[in-house]
Amino acid sequence: MADALGEILLTEEQIRRRVAELGRQISADYAGLELTLVCVLRGAVVFLADLIRHLSLPASIDFMAISSYGSDTQSTGVVRIVKDLDDSIQHRHVLVVEDIVDTGLTLAYLLDNLRNRSATSVRVCALLDKPARRRVPITLDYVGFTLPDCFVVGYGLDFAQRYRGLPHVVVLSPEEVCPRG
Ligand code: IMP
């Protein structure tokens, strides 16, 4: 399986160190408060599991799953909630935990939806950011790594449900050359 993949962009060690840093930064920023981590299924599960172990504050976890409508949804950003949160986020500090932000359309929809639920605050922590393809302006409060415009898998991210268990982040196609900024 591994020999069908391309260049390793982020090693296990790089990810481990950065996730620990993010955990420390989030813990400092929210010191004295309680957090609700909203994990966007399914790709962010691995990141969430590591991140929460680096938080030194009380944090609950909830999950949301969304899926695109039809074939042209990636261009329209029309998505549908497949699984909603189990608990109310009213008066809670919410941190959305995302795997990767590409066009930003999915996250824009999700944030719009969450911001109508009377949370005290709603912020975003994305492990990976691919700003080259952004179609809507989005503020990412915490970003693990900024990547070039390449399709990547591993550390939770999939292609057709494969490769989520890889400990590193790797370019899917062996032929793809990632532009460097
Ligand atoms: P956006 O709405 O275009 O920002 O898409 C975000 C979603 O697309 C992510 O949560 C992923 O599920 C998926 N996605 C975007 N880029 C990649 C990638 O490089 N690898 C795996 N999934 C990706």
PDB file of C-alpha atoms and ligand atoms in Angstrom:
ATOM      1  CA  MET A   1       0.000   0.000   0.000  1.00  0.00           C
ATOM      2  CA  ALA A   2       2.717   2.495   0.999  1.00  0.00           C
ATOM      3  CA  ASP A   3       4.609   2.240  -2.287  1.00  0.00           C
ATOM      4  CA  ALA A   4       1.582   3.588  -4.199  1.00  0.00           C
ATOM      5  CA  LEU A   5       1.829   6.880  -2.355  1.00  0.00           C
ATOM      6  CA  GLY A   6       3.871  10.019  -2.976  1.00  0.00           C
ATOM      7  CA  GLU A   7       6.120  12.280  -0.932  1.00  0.00           C
ATOM      8  CA  ILE A   8       5.849  12.419   2.859  1.00  0.00           C
ATOM      9  CA  LEU A   9       5.004  16.053   3.661  1.00  0.00           C
ATOM     10  CA  LEU A  10       4.759  15.734   7.449  1.00  0.00           C
ATOM     11  CA  THR A  11       6.493  13.088   9.508  1.00  0.00           C
ATOM     12  CA  GLU A  12       5.037  11.489  12.603  1.00  0.00           C
ATOM     13  CA  GLU A  13       7.506  13.433  14.730  1.00  0.00           C
ATOM     14  CA  GLN A  14       6.678  16.809  13.127  1.00  0.00           C
ATOM     15  CA  ILE A  15       2.972  16.191  13.710  1.00  0.00           C
ATOM     16  CA  ARG A  16       3.538  15.049  17.295  1.00  0.00           C
ATOM     17  CA  ARG A  17       5.502  18.182  18.166  1.00  0.00           C
ATOM     18  CA  ARG A  18       3.081  20.578  16.487  1.00  0.00           C
ATOM     19  CA  VAL A  19      -0.007  19.009  18.072  1.00  0.00           C
ATOM     20  CA  ALA A  20       1.646  19.346  21.495  1.00  0.00           C
ATOM     21  CA  GLU A  21       2.356  23.032  20.744  1.00  0.00           C
ATOM     22  CA  LEU A  22      -1.233  23.618  19.695  1.00  0.00           C
ATOM     23  CA  GLY A  23      -2.429  21.953  22.893  1.00  0.00           C
ATOM     24  CA  ARG A  24      -0.247  24.238  25.007  1.00  0.00           C
ATOM     25  CA  GLN A  25      -1.386  27.339  23.122  1.00  0.00           C
ATOM     26  CA  ILE A  26      -5.077  26.456  23.378  1.00  0.00           C
ATOM     27  CA  SER A  27      -4.701  25.630  27.076  1.00  0.00           C
ATOM     28  CA  ALA A  28      -3.123  29.038  27.690  1.00  0.00           C
ATOM     29  CA  ASP A  29      -5.719  30.925  25.646  1.00  0.00           C
ATOM     30  CA  TYR A  30      -8.662  29.265  27.417  1.00  0.00           C
ATOM     31  CA  ALA A  31      -7.092  29.120  30.881  1.00  0.00           C
ATOM     32  CA  GLY A  32      -9.752  28.959  33.606  1.00  0.00           C
ATOM     33  CA  LEU A  33     -12.497  28.051  31.114  1.00  0.00           C
ATOM     34  CA  GLU A  34     -14.167  24.847  29.937  1.00  0.00           C
ATOM     35  CA  LEU A  35     -14.133  23.857  26.297  1.00  0.00           C
ATOM     36  CA  THR A  36     -16.388  21.860  24.014  1.00  0.00           C
ATOM     37  CA  LEU A  37     -14.384  20.285  21.223  1.00  0.00           C
ATOM     38  CA  VAL A  38     -16.572  19.736  18.174  1.00  0.00           C
ATOM     39  CA  CYS A  39     -14.927  17.125  15.993  1.00  0.00           C
ATOM     40  CA  VAL A  40     -15.898  17.005  12.346  1.00  0.00           C
ATOM     41  CA  LEU A  41     -16.179  13.367  11.318  1.00  0.00           C
ATOM     42  CA  ARG A  42     -14.446  11.478  10.105  1.00  0.00           C
ATOM     43  CA  GLY A  43     -11.031  12.815   9.206  1.00  0.00           C
ATOM     44  CA  ALA A  44     -10.442  14.862  12.362  1.00  0.00           C
ATOM     45  CA  VAL A  45     -10.799  11.927  14.773  1.00  0.00           C
ATOM     46  CA  VAL A  46      -7.081  11.110  14.920  1.00  0.00           C
ATOM     47  CA  PHE A  47      -6.124  14.759  15.426  1.00  0.00           C
ATOM     48  CA  LEU A  48      -8.767  15.210  18.132  1.00  0.00           C
ATOM     49  CA  ALA A  49      -7.562  12.145  20.022  1.00  0.00           C
ATOM     50  CA  ASP A  50      -4.002  13.479  20.137  1.00  0.00           C
ATOM     51  CA  LEU A  51      -4.928  17.120  20.736  1.00  0.00           C
ATOM     52  CA  ILE A  52      -7.155  16.510  23.753  1.00  0.00           C
ATOM     53  CA  ARG A  53      -4.286  14.738  25.519  1.00  0.00           C
ATOM     54  CA  HIS A  54      -2.288  17.962  25.329  1.00  0.00           C
ATOM     55  CA  LEU A  55      -5.003  20.143  26.853  1.00  0.00           C
ATOM     56  CA  SER A  56      -4.668  21.078  30.496  1.00  0.00           C
ATOM     57  CA  LEU A  57      -8.265  22.228  30.922  1.00  0.00           C
ATOM     58  CA  PRO A  58     -11.642  20.505  31.140  1.00  0.00           C
ATOM     59  CA  ALA A  59     -12.787  19.625  27.624  1.00  0.00           C
ATOM     60  CA  SER A  60     -15.859  17.736  26.489  1.00  0.00           C
ATOM     61  CA  ILE A  61     -16.126  16.140  23.066  1.00  0.00           C
ATOM     62  CA  ASP A  62     -18.993  16.110  20.607  1.00  0.00           C
ATOM     63  CA  PHE A  63     -19.196  15.014  16.984  1.00  0.00           C
ATOM     64  CA  MET A  64     -20.773  16.286  13.798  1.00  0.00           C
ATOM     65  CA  ALA A  65     -20.880  14.612  10.418  1.00  0.00           C
ATOM     66  CA  ILE A  66     -21.707  16.449   7.239  1.00  0.00           C
ATOM     67  CA  SER A  67     -21.960  15.345   3.677  1.00  0.00           C
ATOM     68  CA  SER A  68     -22.177  17.099   0.353  1.00  0.00           C
ATOM     69  CA  TYR A  69     -25.389  17.345  -1.634  1.00  0.00           C
ATOM     70  CA  GLY A  70     -25.055  15.800  -5.078  1.00  0.00           C
ATOM     71  CA  SER A  71     -22.048  16.017  -7.310  1.00  0.00           C
ATOM     72  CA  ASP A  72     -21.635  19.768  -7.610  1.00  0.00           C
ATOM     73  CA  THR A  73     -21.649  20.556  -3.924  1.00  0.00           C
ATOM     74  CA  GLN A  74     -17.949  21.121  -3.710  1.00  0.00           C
ATOM     75  CA  SER A  75     -18.492  24.162  -5.861  1.00  0.00           C
ATOM     76  CA  THR A  76     -21.675  25.377  -4.167  1.00  0.00           C
ATOM     77  CA  GLY A  77     -20.818  24.539  -0.570  1.00  0.00           C
ATOM     78  CA  VAL A  78     -24.275  23.109  -0.001  1.00  0.00           C
ATOM     79  CA  VAL A  79     -23.841  20.458   2.641  1.00  0.00           C
ATOM     80  CA  ARG A  80     -26.174  18.512   4.877  1.00  0.00           C
ATOM     81  CA  ILE A  81     -25.821  17.502   8.504  1.00  0.00           C
ATOM     82  CA  VAL A  82     -25.719  13.715   8.678  1.00  0.00           C
ATOM     83  CA  LYS A  83     -25.069  13.582  12.396  1.00  0.00           C
ATOM     84  CA  ASP A  84     -25.743  16.531  14.666  1.00  0.00           C
ATOM     85  CA  LEU A  85     -24.201  17.291  18.047  1.00  0.00           C
ATOM     86  CA  ASP A  86     -25.565  15.258  20.949  1.00  0.00           C
ATOM     87  CA  ASP A  87     -25.418  18.133  23.439  1.00  0.00           C
ATOM     88  CA  SER A  88     -26.377  21.794  23.405  1.00  0.00           C
ATOM     89  CA  ILE A  89     -23.525  24.271  22.975  1.00  0.00           C
ATOM     90  CA  GLN A  90     -25.464  27.172  24.478  1.00  0.00           C
ATOM     91  CA  HIS A  91     -23.167  29.252  26.731  1.00  0.00           C
ATOM     92  CA  ARG A  92     -20.223  27.004  25.884  1.00  0.00           C
ATOM     93  CA  HIS A  93     -16.816  27.875  24.463  1.00  0.00           C
ATOM     94  CA  VAL A  94     -16.700  25.804  21.292  1.00  0.00           C
ATOM     95  CA  LEU A  95     -13.562  24.829  19.415  1.00  0.00           C
ATOM     96  CA  VAL A  96     -14.227  23.168  16.074  1.00  0.00           C
ATOM     97  CA  VAL A  97     -11.542  20.575  15.349  1.00  0.00           C
ATOM     98  CA  GLU A  98     -11.040  20.054  11.604  1.00  0.00           C
ATOM     99  CA  ASP A  99      -8.614  17.907   9.665  1.00  0.00           C
ATOM    100  CA  ILE A 100      -8.073  20.081   6.602  1.00  0.00           C
ATOM    101  CA  VAL A 101      -9.511  23.269   5.146  1.00  0.00           C
ATOM    102  CA  ASP A 102      -9.423  23.447   1.375  1.00  0.00           C
ATOM    103  CA  THR A 103     -12.022  25.658  -0.378  1.00  0.00           C
ATOM    104  CA  GLY A 104     -13.428  26.501   3.061  1.00  0.00           C
ATOM    105  CA  LEU A 105     -17.000  25.890   1.895  1.00  0.00           C
ATOM    106  CA  THR A 106     -17.679  23.030   4.314  1.00  0.00           C
ATOM    107  CA  LEU A 107     -16.364  24.925   7.294  1.00  0.00           C
ATOM    108  CA  ALA A 108     -18.185  28.127   6.323  1.00  0.00           C
ATOM    109  CA  TYR A 109     -21.469  26.218   6.388  1.00  0.00           C
ATOM    110  CA  LEU A 110     -20.645  24.532   9.661  1.00  0.00           C
ATOM    111  CA  LEU A 111     -19.613  27.760  11.391  1.00  0.00           C
ATOM    112  CA  ASP A 112     -22.750  29.500  10.205  1.00  0.00           C
ATOM    113  CA  ASN A 113     -24.799  26.692  11.659  1.00  0.00           C
ATOM    114  CA  LEU A 114     -22.932  26.563  14.989  1.00  0.00           C
ATOM    115  CA  ARG A 115     -22.964  30.342  15.431  1.00  0.00           C
ATOM    116  CA  ASN A 116     -26.761  30.266  15.491  1.00  0.00           C
ATOM    117  CA  ARG A 117     -26.802  28.138  18.634  1.00  0.00           C
ATOM    118  CA  SER A 118     -25.947  30.774  21.253  1.00  0.00           C
ATOM    119  CA  ALA A 119     -22.498  29.487  22.120  1.00  0.00           C
ATOM    120  CA  THR A 120     -20.332  31.894  24.120  1.00  0.00           C
ATOM    121  CA  SER A 121     -17.604  31.583  21.495  1.00  0.00           C
ATOM    122  CA  VAL A 122     -16.926  29.510  18.392  1.00  0.00           C
ATOM    123  CA  ARG A 123     -13.371  29.152  17.128  1.00  0.00           C
ATOM    124  CA  VAL A 124     -11.582  26.795  14.782  1.00  0.00           C
ATOM    125  CA  CYS A 125      -8.522  24.585  15.092  1.00  0.00           C
ATOM    126  CA  ALA A 126      -7.492  22.979  11.794  1.00  0.00           C
ATOM    127  CA  LEU A 127      -4.556  20.621  11.557  1.00  0.00           C
ATOM    128  CA  LEU A 128      -3.961  21.418   7.894  1.00  0.00           C
ATOM    129  CA  ASP A 129      -4.676  24.474   5.775  1.00  0.00           C
ATOM    130  CA  LYS A 130      -4.547  24.576   1.975  1.00  0.00           C
ATOM    131  CA  PRO A 131      -5.121  28.312   1.372  1.00  0.00           C
ATOM    132  CA  ALA A 132      -4.377  28.150  -2.379  1.00  0.00           C
ATOM    133  CA  ARG A 133      -7.869  26.861  -3.141  1.00  0.00           C
ATOM    134  CA  ARG A 134      -9.881  28.967  -0.708  1.00  0.00           C
ATOM    135  CA  ARG A 135     -13.217  30.153  -2.118  1.00  0.00           C
ATOM    136  CA  VAL A 136     -14.656  31.830   0.971  1.00  0.00           C
ATOM    137  CA  PRO A 137     -12.788  33.887   3.556  1.00  0.00           C
ATOM    138  CA  ILE A 138     -12.481  31.970   6.811  1.00  0.00           C
ATOM    139  CA  THR A 139     -10.639  32.804   9.991  1.00  0.00           C
ATOM    140  CA  LEU A 140      -8.726  29.823  11.325  1.00  0.00           C
ATOM    141  CA  ASP A 141      -7.797  30.533  14.934  1.00  0.00           C
ATOM    142  CA  TYR A 142      -5.304  27.670  15.189  1.00  0.00           C
ATOM    143  CA  VAL A 143      -3.528  25.976  12.282  1.00  0.00           C
ATOM    144  CA  GLY A 144      -1.117  23.070  12.542  1.00  0.00           C
ATOM    145  CA  PHE A 145       0.508  23.297   9.122  1.00  0.00           C
ATOM    146  CA  THR A 146      -0.027  25.214   5.903  1.00  0.00           C
ATOM    147  CA  LEU A 147       0.267  22.932   2.882  1.00  0.00           C
ATOM    148  CA  PRO A 148       0.680  23.447  -0.859  1.00  0.00           C
ATOM    149  CA  ASP A 149      -2.202  22.520  -3.144  1.00  0.00           C
ATOM    150  CA  CYS A 150      -1.821  18.736  -3.111  1.00  0.00           C
ATOM    151  CA  PHE A 151      -4.206  15.961  -2.182  1.00  0.00           C
ATOM    152  CA  VAL A 152      -2.849  14.367   0.989  1.00  0.00           C
ATOM    153  CA  VAL A 153      -3.759  11.324   3.063  1.00  0.00           C
ATOM    154  CA  GLY A 154      -2.813   9.843   6.428  1.00  0.00           C
ATOM    155  CA  TYR A 155      -3.213  10.883  10.084  1.00  0.00           C
ATOM    156  CA  GLY A 156      -6.990  10.574   9.718  1.00  0.00           C
ATOM    157  CA  LEU A 157      -7.286  11.822   6.148  1.00  0.00           C
ATOM    158  CA  ASP A 158      -8.509   9.398   3.537  1.00  0.00           C
ATOM    159  CA  PHE A 159      -8.909   8.737  -0.107  1.00  0.00           C
ATOM    160  CA  ALA A 160     -11.976   6.495  -0.638  1.00  0.00           C
ATOM    161  CA  GLN A 161     -11.782   5.556   3.070  1.00  0.00           C
ATOM    162  CA  ARG A 162      -8.196   4.338   2.782  1.00  0.00           C
ATOM    163  CA  TYR A 163      -4.950   5.482   4.437  1.00  0.00           C
ATOM    164  CA  ARG A 164      -6.514   7.047   7.566  1.00  0.00           C
ATOM    165  CA  GLY A 165      -4.254   4.983   9.827  1.00  0.00           C
ATOM    166  CA  LEU A 166      -0.928   6.195   8.438  1.00  0.00           C
ATOM    167  CA  PRO A 167       1.031   8.022  11.157  1.00  0.00           C
ATOM    168  CA  HIS A 168       2.334  10.670   8.724  1.00  0.00           C
ATOM    169  CA  VAL A 169       0.801  12.952   6.071  1.00  0.00           C
ATOM    170  CA  VAL A 170       1.706  11.928   2.545  1.00  0.00           C
ATOM    171  CA  VAL A 171       0.825  13.066  -0.970  1.00  0.00           C
ATOM    172  CA  LEU A 172      -1.651  10.607  -2.459  1.00  0.00           C
ATOM    173  CA  SER A 173      -0.192  10.316  -5.924  1.00  0.00           C
ATOM    174  CA  PRO A 174       3.439   9.330  -6.536  1.00  0.00           C
ATOM    175  CA  GLU A 175       3.414  11.472  -9.715  1.00  0.00           C
ATOM    176  CA  GLU A 176       2.104  14.659  -8.089  1.00  0.00           C
ATOM    177  CA  VAL A 177       4.688  17.381  -7.577  1.00  0.00           C
ATOM    178  CA  CYS A 178       3.571  19.773  -4.848  1.00  0.00           C
ATOM    179  CA  PRO A 179       4.214  23.434  -5.550  1.00  0.00           C
ATOM    180  CA  ARG A 180       6.220  25.018  -2.722  1.00  0.00           C
ATOM    181  CA  GLY A 181       5.563  28.586  -1.690  1.00  0.00           C
TER     182      GLY A 181
HETATM  183  P1  IMP B   1     -13.515  22.205   1.716  1.00  0.00           P
HETATM  184  O1  IMP B   1     -14.995  22.381   1.930  1.00  0.00           O
HETATM  185  O2  IMP B   1     -13.142  22.325   0.254  1.00  0.00           O
HETATM  186  O3  IMP B   1     -12.669  23.093   2.581  1.00  0.00           O
HETATM  187  O4  IMP B   1     -13.228  20.695   2.040  1.00  0.00           O
HETATM  188  C1  IMP B   1     -12.843  20.225   3.275  1.00  0.00           C
HETATM  189  C2  IMP B   1     -12.962  18.720   3.309  1.00  0.00           C
HETATM  190  O5  IMP B   1     -12.535  18.121   2.059  1.00  0.00           O
HETATM  191  C3  IMP B   1     -12.036  18.150   4.374  1.00  0.00           C
HETATM  192  O6  IMP B   1     -12.659  18.102   5.629  1.00  0.00           O
HETATM  193  C4  IMP B   1     -11.702  16.797   3.787  1.00  0.00           C
HETATM  194  O7  IMP B   1     -12.710  15.872   4.131  1.00  0.00           O
HETATM  195  C5  IMP B   1     -11.725  17.007   2.293  1.00  0.00           C
HETATM  196  N1  IMP B   1     -10.369  17.268   1.764  1.00  0.00           N
HETATM  197  C6  IMP B   1      -9.914  18.418   1.223  1.00  0.00           C
HETATM  198  N2  IMP B   1      -8.628  18.304   0.847  1.00  0.00           N
HETATM  199  C7  IMP B   1      -8.251  17.051   1.178  1.00  0.00           C
HETATM  200  C8  IMP B   1      -7.004  16.326   1.066  1.00  0.00           C
HETATM  201  O8  IMP B   1      -5.964  16.813   0.589  1.00  0.00           O
HETATM  202  N3  IMP B   1      -7.019  15.050   1.539  1.00  0.00           N
HETATM  203  C9  IMP B   1      -8.123  14.466   2.091  1.00  0.00           C
HETATM  204  N4  IMP B   1      -9.291  15.104   2.222  1.00  0.00           N
HETATM  205  C10 IMP B   1      -9.359  16.388   1.769  1.00  0.00           C
END
